[in-house]
């Protein structure tokens, strides 16, 4: 039997380009999405996901796409993490230091956890 926990948390999305690099800290020079992922893990977040987009454009309105005839080496990348608002807010100053550009969005998320019932053998 499973238990269901229903919690209000925050979803943080970091939108950047595949070629963006980390600008400071121990991961300086690494691809920014990898550096953010490593930093989230080091800070004890329980999970994060990196999603590579198939097309997009940023502030300069240049379209980046994975189409064969117009292959881009700078596809859009999104790093997503869900956690308590306090933890996300505490992470933001370090994230700002790592980034040269990009967009960070925060939104309330209703998180439903499905898992084994407490005390269940497994």
C-alpha angles and dihedrals in degrees: 000000000000131000123218122213117192116198139167111233139150128263114211118196121189112196117196144135126278091239096050113119132210109258102200148014131039092321095051112149095019120116104283096233090054092047092050091048092050092047092051090052092046090051091055101252110160096229147341135186132216115207123192114212125221094218142355147134135227139201093309091055093231109145115230114198141166094222112135096238093047103033112181123204090201107060120170117269128194124197112200129191133166122204144125114310093243092056093048092048091050090052096052100078092055091045090053090055091052096052132075094182142346137097129276119197129187125196136169113258130194103218121200116193119201115196146137117297113263111268093021117140113248 
